[in-house]
mmCIF file of C-alpha atoms in Angstrom:
data_model
loop_
_atom_site.group_PDB
_atom_site.id
_atom_site.type_symbol
_atom_site.label_atom_id
_atom_site.label_comp_id
_atom_site.label_asym_id
_atom_site.label_seq_id
_atom_site.Cartn_x
_atom_site.Cartn_y
_atom_site.Cartn_z
ATOM 1 C CA MET A 15 -7.118 -29.280 -3.281
ATOM 2 C CA VAL A 16 -8.566 -26.777 -0.849
ATOM 3 C CA LYS A 17 -9.808 -23.681 -2.653
ATOM 4 C CA ARG A 18 -7.635 -20.656 -1.934
ATOM 5 C CA VAL A 19 -9.438 -17.783 -0.223
ATOM 6 C CA LEU A 20 -8.896 -15.198 -2.987
ATOM 7 C CA GLU A 21 -9.545 -17.510 -5.933
ATOM 8 C CA GLY A 22 -11.444 -15.668 -8.656
ATOM 9 C CA THR A 23 -10.567 -12.192 -7.346
ATOM 10 C CA VAL A 24 -8.282 -9.479 -8.701
ATOM 11 C CA ALA A 25 -5.930 -7.273 -6.675
ATOM 12 C CA LEU A 26 -4.076 -4.126 -7.742
ATOM 13 C CA VAL A 27 -0.890 -3.389 -5.779
ATOM 14 C CA THR A 28 0.851 -0.025 -6.141
ATOM 15 C CA GLY A 29 4.540 0.370 -5.428
ATOM 16 C CA ALA A 30 4.899 -3.286 -6.396
ATOM 17 C CA SER A 31 8.467 -3.125 -7.721
ATOM 18 C CA SER A 32 10.086 -3.736 -4.321
ATOM 19 C CA GLY A 33 9.616 -4.071 -0.590
ATOM 20 C CA ILE A 34 6.167 -4.387 0.926
ATOM 21 C CA GLY A 35 4.423 -4.035 -2.433
ATOM 22 C CA ALA A 36 6.337 -6.886 -4.059
ATOM 23 C CA ALA A 37 5.960 -9.136 -1.016
ATOM 24 C CA THR A 38 2.238 -8.414 -0.828
ATOM 25 C CA ALA A 39 1.706 -9.194 -4.502
ATOM 26 C CA VAL A 40 3.359 -12.583 -4.037
ATOM 27 C CA ALA A 41 1.321 -13.305 -0.906
ATOM 28 C CA LEU A 42 -1.995 -12.405 -2.555
ATOM 29 C CA ALA A 43 -1.143 -14.507 -5.606
ATOM 30 C CA GLU A 44 -0.464 -17.446 -3.294
ATOM 31 C CA GLN A 45 -4.007 -17.002 -1.971
ATOM 32 C CA GLY A 46 -5.351 -17.263 -5.531
ATOM 33 C CA ALA A 47 -5.761 -13.622 -6.553
ATOM 34 C CA ALA A 48 -4.779 -12.419 -10.002
ATOM 35 C CA VAL A 49 -2.499 -9.474 -9.313
ATOM 36 C CA ALA A 50 -1.906 -6.234 -11.200
ATOM 37 C CA LEU A 51 1.541 -4.839 -10.411
ATOM 38 C CA ALA A 52 1.865 -1.050 -10.623
ATOM 39 C CA ALA A 53 5.128 0.899 -10.343
ATOM 40 C CA ARG A 54 7.568 2.914 -12.428
ATOM 41 C CA ARG A 55 10.359 0.318 -12.730
ATOM 42 C CA ARG A 56 9.159 -2.036 -15.436
ATOM 43 C CA ASP A 57 12.169 -4.352 -15.223
ATOM 44 C CA ARG A 58 11.460 -5.054 -11.552
ATOM 45 C CA LEU A 59 7.779 -5.637 -12.286
ATOM 46 C CA GLU A 60 8.557 -8.047 -15.123
ATOM 47 C CA GLU A 61 10.828 -10.053 -12.839
ATOM 48 C CA LEU A 62 8.182 -10.172 -10.119
ATOM 49 C CA ALA A 63 5.465 -11.136 -12.586
ATOM 50 C CA ALA A 64 7.616 -13.944 -13.988
ATOM 51 C CA GLY A 65 8.066 -15.368 -10.501
ATOM 52 C CA ILE A 66 4.331 -15.282 -9.834
ATOM 53 C CA ARG A 67 3.569 -16.945 -13.176
ATOM 54 C CA ASP A 68 6.174 -19.639 -12.507
ATOM 55 C CA GLN A 69 4.142 -20.562 -9.432
ATOM 56 C CA GLY A 70 0.971 -20.832 -11.505
ATOM 57 C CA GLY A 71 -0.365 -17.360 -10.740
ATOM 58 C CA THR A 72 -1.639 -14.545 -12.941
ATOM 59 C CA ALA A 73 0.184 -11.203 -13.007
ATOM 60 C CA LEU A 74 -0.306 -8.051 -15.065
ATOM 61 C CA VAL A 75 2.540 -5.523 -15.348
ATOM 62 C CA LEU A 76 1.485 -1.862 -15.206
ATOM 63 C CA GLU A 77 4.335 0.566 -15.682
ATOM 64 C CA CYS A 78 2.960 3.839 -14.303
ATOM 65 C CA ASP A 79 3.504 6.816 -12.037
ATOM 66 C CA VAL A 80 0.512 7.111 -9.709
ATOM 67 C CA THR A 81 1.331 10.756 -8.957
ATOM 68 C CA GLN A 82 -0.032 11.429 -12.436
ATOM 69 C CA GLU A 83 -3.819 11.358 -12.193
ATOM 70 C CA GLN A 84 -4.367 9.926 -15.664
ATOM 71 C CA GLN A 85 -1.756 7.210 -15.211
ATOM 72 C CA ALA A 86 -3.344 6.146 -11.924
ATOM 73 C CA ALA A 87 -6.781 6.017 -13.554
ATOM 74 C CA ASP A 88 -5.371 4.098 -16.510
ATOM 75 C CA ALA A 89 -3.774 1.525 -14.192
ATOM 76 C CA VAL A 90 -7.149 0.816 -12.636
ATOM 77 C CA ALA A 91 -8.877 0.742 -16.027
ATOM 78 C CA ARG A 92 -6.315 -1.670 -17.487
ATOM 79 C CA THR A 93 -6.623 -3.941 -14.457
ATOM 80 C CA VAL A 94 -10.360 -4.230 -14.975
ATOM 81 C CA ALA A 95 -10.113 -4.503 -18.755
ATOM 82 C CA GLU A 96 -7.414 -7.186 -18.791
ATOM 83 C CA LEU A 97 -8.142 -9.137 -15.605
ATOM 84 C CA GLY A 98 -11.908 -8.699 -15.633
ATOM 85 C CA ARG A 99 -12.653 -6.993 -12.338
ATOM 86 C CA LEU A 100 -11.132 -5.372 -9.232
ATOM 87 C CA ASP A 101 -11.768 -6.726 -5.744
ATOM 88 C CA THR A 102 -8.751 -5.457 -3.792
ATOM 89 C CA LEU A 103 -6.667 -2.287 -3.919
ATOM 90 C CA ILE A 104 -3.409 -2.140 -1.961
ATOM 91 C CA ASN A 105 -2.348 1.524 -1.814
ATOM 92 C CA ASN A 106 1.279 0.874 -0.962
ATOM 93 C CA ALA A 107 3.289 3.325 -3.075
ATOM 94 C CA GLY A 108 5.007 5.888 -0.900
ATOM 95 C CA VAL A 109 8.208 7.717 -0.069
ATOM 96 C CA MET A 110 9.792 8.693 3.261
ATOM 97 C CA LEU A 111 12.074 11.742 3.146
ATOM 98 C CA LEU A 112 13.068 12.724 6.659
ATOM 99 C CA GLY A 113 15.073 15.564 8.179
ATOM 100 C CA PRO A 114 14.559 18.944 9.857
ATOM 101 C CA VAL A 115 11.820 21.261 8.646
ATOM 102 C CA VAL A 116 14.159 24.260 8.796
ATOM 103 C CA ASP A 117 15.947 24.659 5.453
ATOM 104 C CA ALA A 118 14.449 21.448 4.065
ATOM 105 C CA PRO A 119 14.324 21.138 0.260
ATOM 106 C CA LEU A 120 10.768 21.978 -0.781
ATOM 107 C CA SER A 121 11.058 19.414 -3.545
ATOM 108 C CA GLU A 122 11.121 16.644 -0.921
ATOM 109 C CA TRP A 123 7.896 17.899 0.642
ATOM 110 C CA GLN A 124 6.255 18.105 -2.764
ATOM 111 C CA GLN A 125 7.369 14.571 -3.615
ATOM 112 C CA MET A 126 5.876 13.156 -0.414
ATOM 113 C CA VAL A 127 2.570 14.963 -0.817
ATOM 114 C CA GLU A 128 2.322 13.980 -4.470
ATOM 115 C CA LEU A 129 2.975 10.273 -3.859
ATOM 116 C CA ASN A 130 1.834 9.561 -0.285
ATOM 117 C CA VAL A 131 -1.352 11.624 -0.540
ATOM 118 C CA LEU A 132 -2.336 12.498 -4.101
ATOM 119 C CA GLY A 133 -1.169 9.209 -5.615
ATOM 120 C CA LEU A 134 -3.176 7.287 -3.044
ATOM 121 C CA LEU A 135 -6.220 9.485 -3.630
ATOM 122 C CA TYR A 136 -6.042 9.118 -7.420
ATOM 123 C CA CYS A 137 -5.955 5.329 -7.120
ATOM 124 C CA ALA A 138 -8.717 5.249 -4.521
ATOM 125 C CA HIS A 139 -10.967 7.500 -6.603
ATOM 126 C CA ALA A 140 -10.522 5.409 -9.739
ATOM 127 C CA ALA A 141 -10.896 2.092 -7.928
ATOM 128 C CA LEU A 142 -13.938 2.786 -5.756
ATOM 129 C CA PRO A 143 -16.653 2.226 -8.392
ATOM 130 C CA HIS A 144 -15.111 -1.156 -9.210
ATOM 131 C CA LEU A 145 -14.696 -2.117 -5.556
ATOM 132 C CA LEU A 146 -18.328 -1.257 -4.869
ATOM 133 C CA ARG A 147 -19.357 -3.370 -7.843
ATOM 134 C CA ALA A 148 -17.202 -6.270 -6.646
ATOM 135 C CA ALA A 149 -18.775 -6.100 -3.204
ATOM 136 C CA GLY A 150 -22.161 -6.499 -4.860
ATOM 137 C CA ASP A 151 -21.477 -9.198 -7.420
ATOM 138 C CA GLY A 152 -18.025 -10.621 -6.658
ATOM 139 C CA PRO A 153 -17.174 -14.171 -5.646
ATOM 140 C CA ARG A 154 -16.683 -13.153 -1.999
ATOM 141 C CA GLN A 155 -19.392 -10.431 -1.863
ATOM 142 C CA VAL A 156 -16.865 -8.108 -0.232
ATOM 143 C CA ALA A 157 -14.049 -5.828 -1.466
ATOM 144 C CA ASP A 158 -10.997 -4.327 0.206
ATOM 145 C CA MET A 159 -8.917 -1.171 0.097
ATOM 146 C CA VAL A 160 -5.786 -1.335 2.224
ATOM 147 C CA ASN A 161 -3.939 1.955 2.714
ATOM 148 C CA LEU A 162 -0.342 1.875 3.927
ATOM 149 C CA SER A 163 0.511 4.424 6.579
ATOM 150 C CA SER A 164 3.239 4.299 9.236
ATOM 151 C CA VAL A 165 3.896 4.590 12.937
ATOM 152 C CA ALA A 166 4.576 8.213 11.907
ATOM 153 C CA GLY A 167 0.876 8.416 11.072
ATOM 154 C CA ARG A 168 0.185 8.044 14.786
ATOM 155 C CA VAL A 169 2.873 10.236 16.374
ATOM 156 C CA ALA A 170 4.815 13.151 14.879
ATOM 157 C CA ARG A 171 8.444 13.356 15.975
ATOM 158 C CA ASN A 172 11.386 15.675 15.421
ATOM 159 C CA GLY A 173 12.655 15.038 11.919
ATOM 160 C CA ASN A 174 9.567 13.489 10.344
ATOM 161 C CA GLY A 175 7.301 16.536 10.149
ATOM 162 C CA VAL A 176 6.067 16.408 6.554
ATOM 163 C CA TYR A 177 6.265 12.621 6.255
ATOM 164 C CA SER A 178 4.134 12.403 9.396
ATOM 165 C CA LEU A 179 1.741 14.987 7.948
ATOM 166 C CA THR A 180 1.160 12.825 4.882
ATOM 167 C CA LYS A 181 0.638 9.659 6.889
ATOM 168 C CA HIS A 182 -1.736 11.344 9.362
ATOM 169 C CA GLY A 183 -3.683 12.408 6.275
ATOM 170 C CA VAL A 184 -3.840 8.830 4.999
ATOM 171 C CA GLY A 185 -5.270 7.767 8.340
ATOM 172 C CA ALA A 186 -7.920 10.482 8.375
ATOM 173 C CA PHE A 187 -8.973 9.760 4.800
ATOM 174 C CA SER A 188 -9.132 6.026 5.458
ATOM 175 C CA GLU A 189 -11.362 6.359 8.507
ATOM 176 C CA SER A 190 -13.742 8.762 6.803
ATOM 177 C CA LEU A 191 -14.010 6.544 3.738
ATOM 178 C CA ARG A 192 -14.460 3.463 5.916
ATOM 179 C CA GLN A 193 -17.530 4.992 7.514
ATOM 180 C CA GLU A 194 -18.882 5.943 4.094
ATOM 181 C CA VAL A 195 -18.671 2.541 2.396
ATOM 182 C CA THR A 196 -18.525 -0.114 5.105
ATOM 183 C CA ARG A 197 -22.283 -0.883 4.955
ATOM 184 C CA ARG A 198 -21.790 -1.537 1.253
ATOM 185 C CA TYR A 199 -19.180 -4.170 2.130
ATOM 186 C CA VAL A 200 -16.127 -2.320 0.919
ATOM 187 C CA ARG A 201 -13.690 -2.682 3.805
ATOM 188 C CA VAL A 202 -11.150 0.107 4.225
ATOM 189 C CA SER A 203 -8.140 -0.839 6.322
ATOM 190 C CA LEU A 204 -5.125 1.104 7.543
ATOM 191 C CA VAL A 205 -1.754 -0.614 8.060
ATOM 192 C CA GLU A 206 0.885 1.277 10.060
ATOM 193 C CA PRO A 207 4.294 -0.415 9.995
ATOM 194 C CA GLY A 208 7.182 0.461 12.234
ATOM 195 C CA ALA A 209 10.811 -0.055 11.213
ATOM 196 C CA THR A 210 10.889 -2.300 8.161
ATOM 197 C CA ALA A 211 13.842 -3.266 5.966
ATOM 198 C CA THR A 212 12.819 -1.739 2.626
ATOM 199 C CA GLU A 213 14.201 0.838 0.182
ATOM 200 C CA LEU A 214 12.507 3.761 1.988
ATOM 201 C CA VAL A 215 15.611 4.808 3.907
ATOM 202 C CA SER A 216 17.779 4.787 0.763
ATOM 203 C CA HIS A 217 15.758 7.624 -0.813
ATOM 204 C CA ASN A 218 16.993 10.145 1.764
ATOM 205 C CA ARG A 219 19.865 12.604 1.448
ATOM 206 C CA PRO A 220 23.197 11.032 2.566
ATOM 207 C CA GLU A 221 23.414 12.936 5.850
ATOM 208 C CA VAL A 222 19.826 12.052 6.750
ATOM 209 C CA ARG A 223 20.308 8.448 5.678
ATOM 210 C CA GLU A 224 23.281 8.072 8.014
ATOM 211 C CA SER A 225 21.288 9.514 10.915
ATOM 212 C CA ILE A 226 18.405 7.102 10.283
ATOM 213 C CA ARG A 227 20.706 4.085 10.136
ATOM 214 C CA ASN A 228 22.276 5.057 13.460
ATOM 215 C CA GLN A 229 18.822 5.079 15.043
ATOM 216 C CA LEU A 230 17.514 1.869 13.522
ATOM 217 C CA GLY A 231 17.558 -1.187 15.711
ATOM 218 C CA GLN A 232 15.575 -4.322 15.062
ATOM 219 C CA THR A 233 13.593 -4.224 11.811
ATOM 220 C CA MET A 234 10.811 -6.254 10.286
ATOM 221 C CA GLN A 235 10.915 -7.734 6.796
ATOM 222 C CA ALA A 236 8.575 -6.767 3.972
ATOM 223 C CA GLU A 237 7.053 -10.244 4.217
ATOM 224 C CA ASP A 238 5.959 -9.518 7.796
ATOM 225 C CA ILE A 239 3.819 -6.624 6.593
ATOM 226 C CA ALA A 240 2.574 -8.606 3.598
ATOM 227 C CA ASP A 241 1.439 -11.289 6.035
ATOM 228 C CA ALA A 242 -0.611 -8.720 7.965
ATOM 229 C CA ILE A 243 -2.160 -7.369 4.760
ATOM 230 C CA THR A 244 -3.024 -10.879 3.608
ATOM 231 C CA TYR A 245 -4.702 -11.557 6.947
ATOM 232 C CA ILE A 246 -6.838 -8.432 6.526
ATOM 233 C CA VAL A 247 -8.110 -9.210 3.030
ATOM 234 C CA THR A 248 -8.782 -12.893 3.656
ATOM 235 C CA ARG A 249 -11.184 -12.372 6.573
ATOM 236 C CA PRO A 250 -14.748 -13.598 6.067
ATOM 237 C CA ARG A 251 -17.275 -11.104 4.757
ATOM 238 C CA HIS A 252 -18.640 -10.176 8.172
ATOM 239 C CA VAL A 253 -15.223 -9.284 9.655
ATOM 240 C CA ALA A 254 -13.407 -6.002 8.938
ATOM 241 C CA VAL A 255 -9.934 -5.331 10.315
ATOM 242 C CA ASN A 256 -9.933 -1.533 10.351
ATOM 243 C CA GLU A 257 -6.427 -0.801 11.561
ATOM 244 C CA VAL A 258 -3.163 -2.641 12.214
ATOM 245 C CA LEU A 259 -0.221 -1.005 13.996
ATOM 246 C CA ILE A 260 2.770 -3.335 13.682
ATOM 247 C CA ARG A 261 6.263 -2.780 15.084
ATOM 248 C CA PRO A 262 9.410 -4.849 15.566
ATOM 249 C CA THR A 263 9.255 -6.279 19.080
ATOM 250 C CA GLU A 264 12.186 -4.158 20.262
ATOM 251 C CA GLN A 265 10.856 -0.853 18.857
ATOM 252 C CA GLU A 266 9.699 1.322 21.742
ATOM 253 C CA ARG A 267 8.238 4.345 19.885
#
């Protein structure tokens, strides 16, 4: 058998209970990585882990809320303690709550900042020492952090003001960190999906949800984004894919 590219490595995927996170965990396991699955919905994680194990993979279930600093740090610590190392972090957990800025519920803004920004930062901060170590002594001599952004991280539009703010922030953080650690062979990559069929839309208020659905045309599947992420983290050591903007073919903006 041909050795799989990620054999002997460990990946932590946040927001792994559905959508892009779940699809990415499966894809990385197929490439040989042991995967730690982090999210709040334990039942979903257990089901996903069982599927990965049925295919001969290794999966660790981490029920946690990454908006809580200690829980994010504990998820990283448990990954290293139980799987032995950390070579790849997929910062996927996020929420998209759209609508006008005027009269918007402040709780929605707080939720997006807490998850899309602070949750990502907590995980990145806890993971970096382990990623740097993996780049020095790991089986591939390189480590990866992939941060999920959005087309909204490129262009702000009417109705996505605070969501766009959080995703622009993810992009700025990712590029700054990339410059800081790239010579130490920790690759920091930004993935910016367009319209994708996931649970993100369902988290919105009913009136906003209806408006979004009326605007949606062609969508990608979570597996399409997982395929792009897998491409990024399986490149040879001397190749870093810094940024991927990926839209459905028919999406114009």
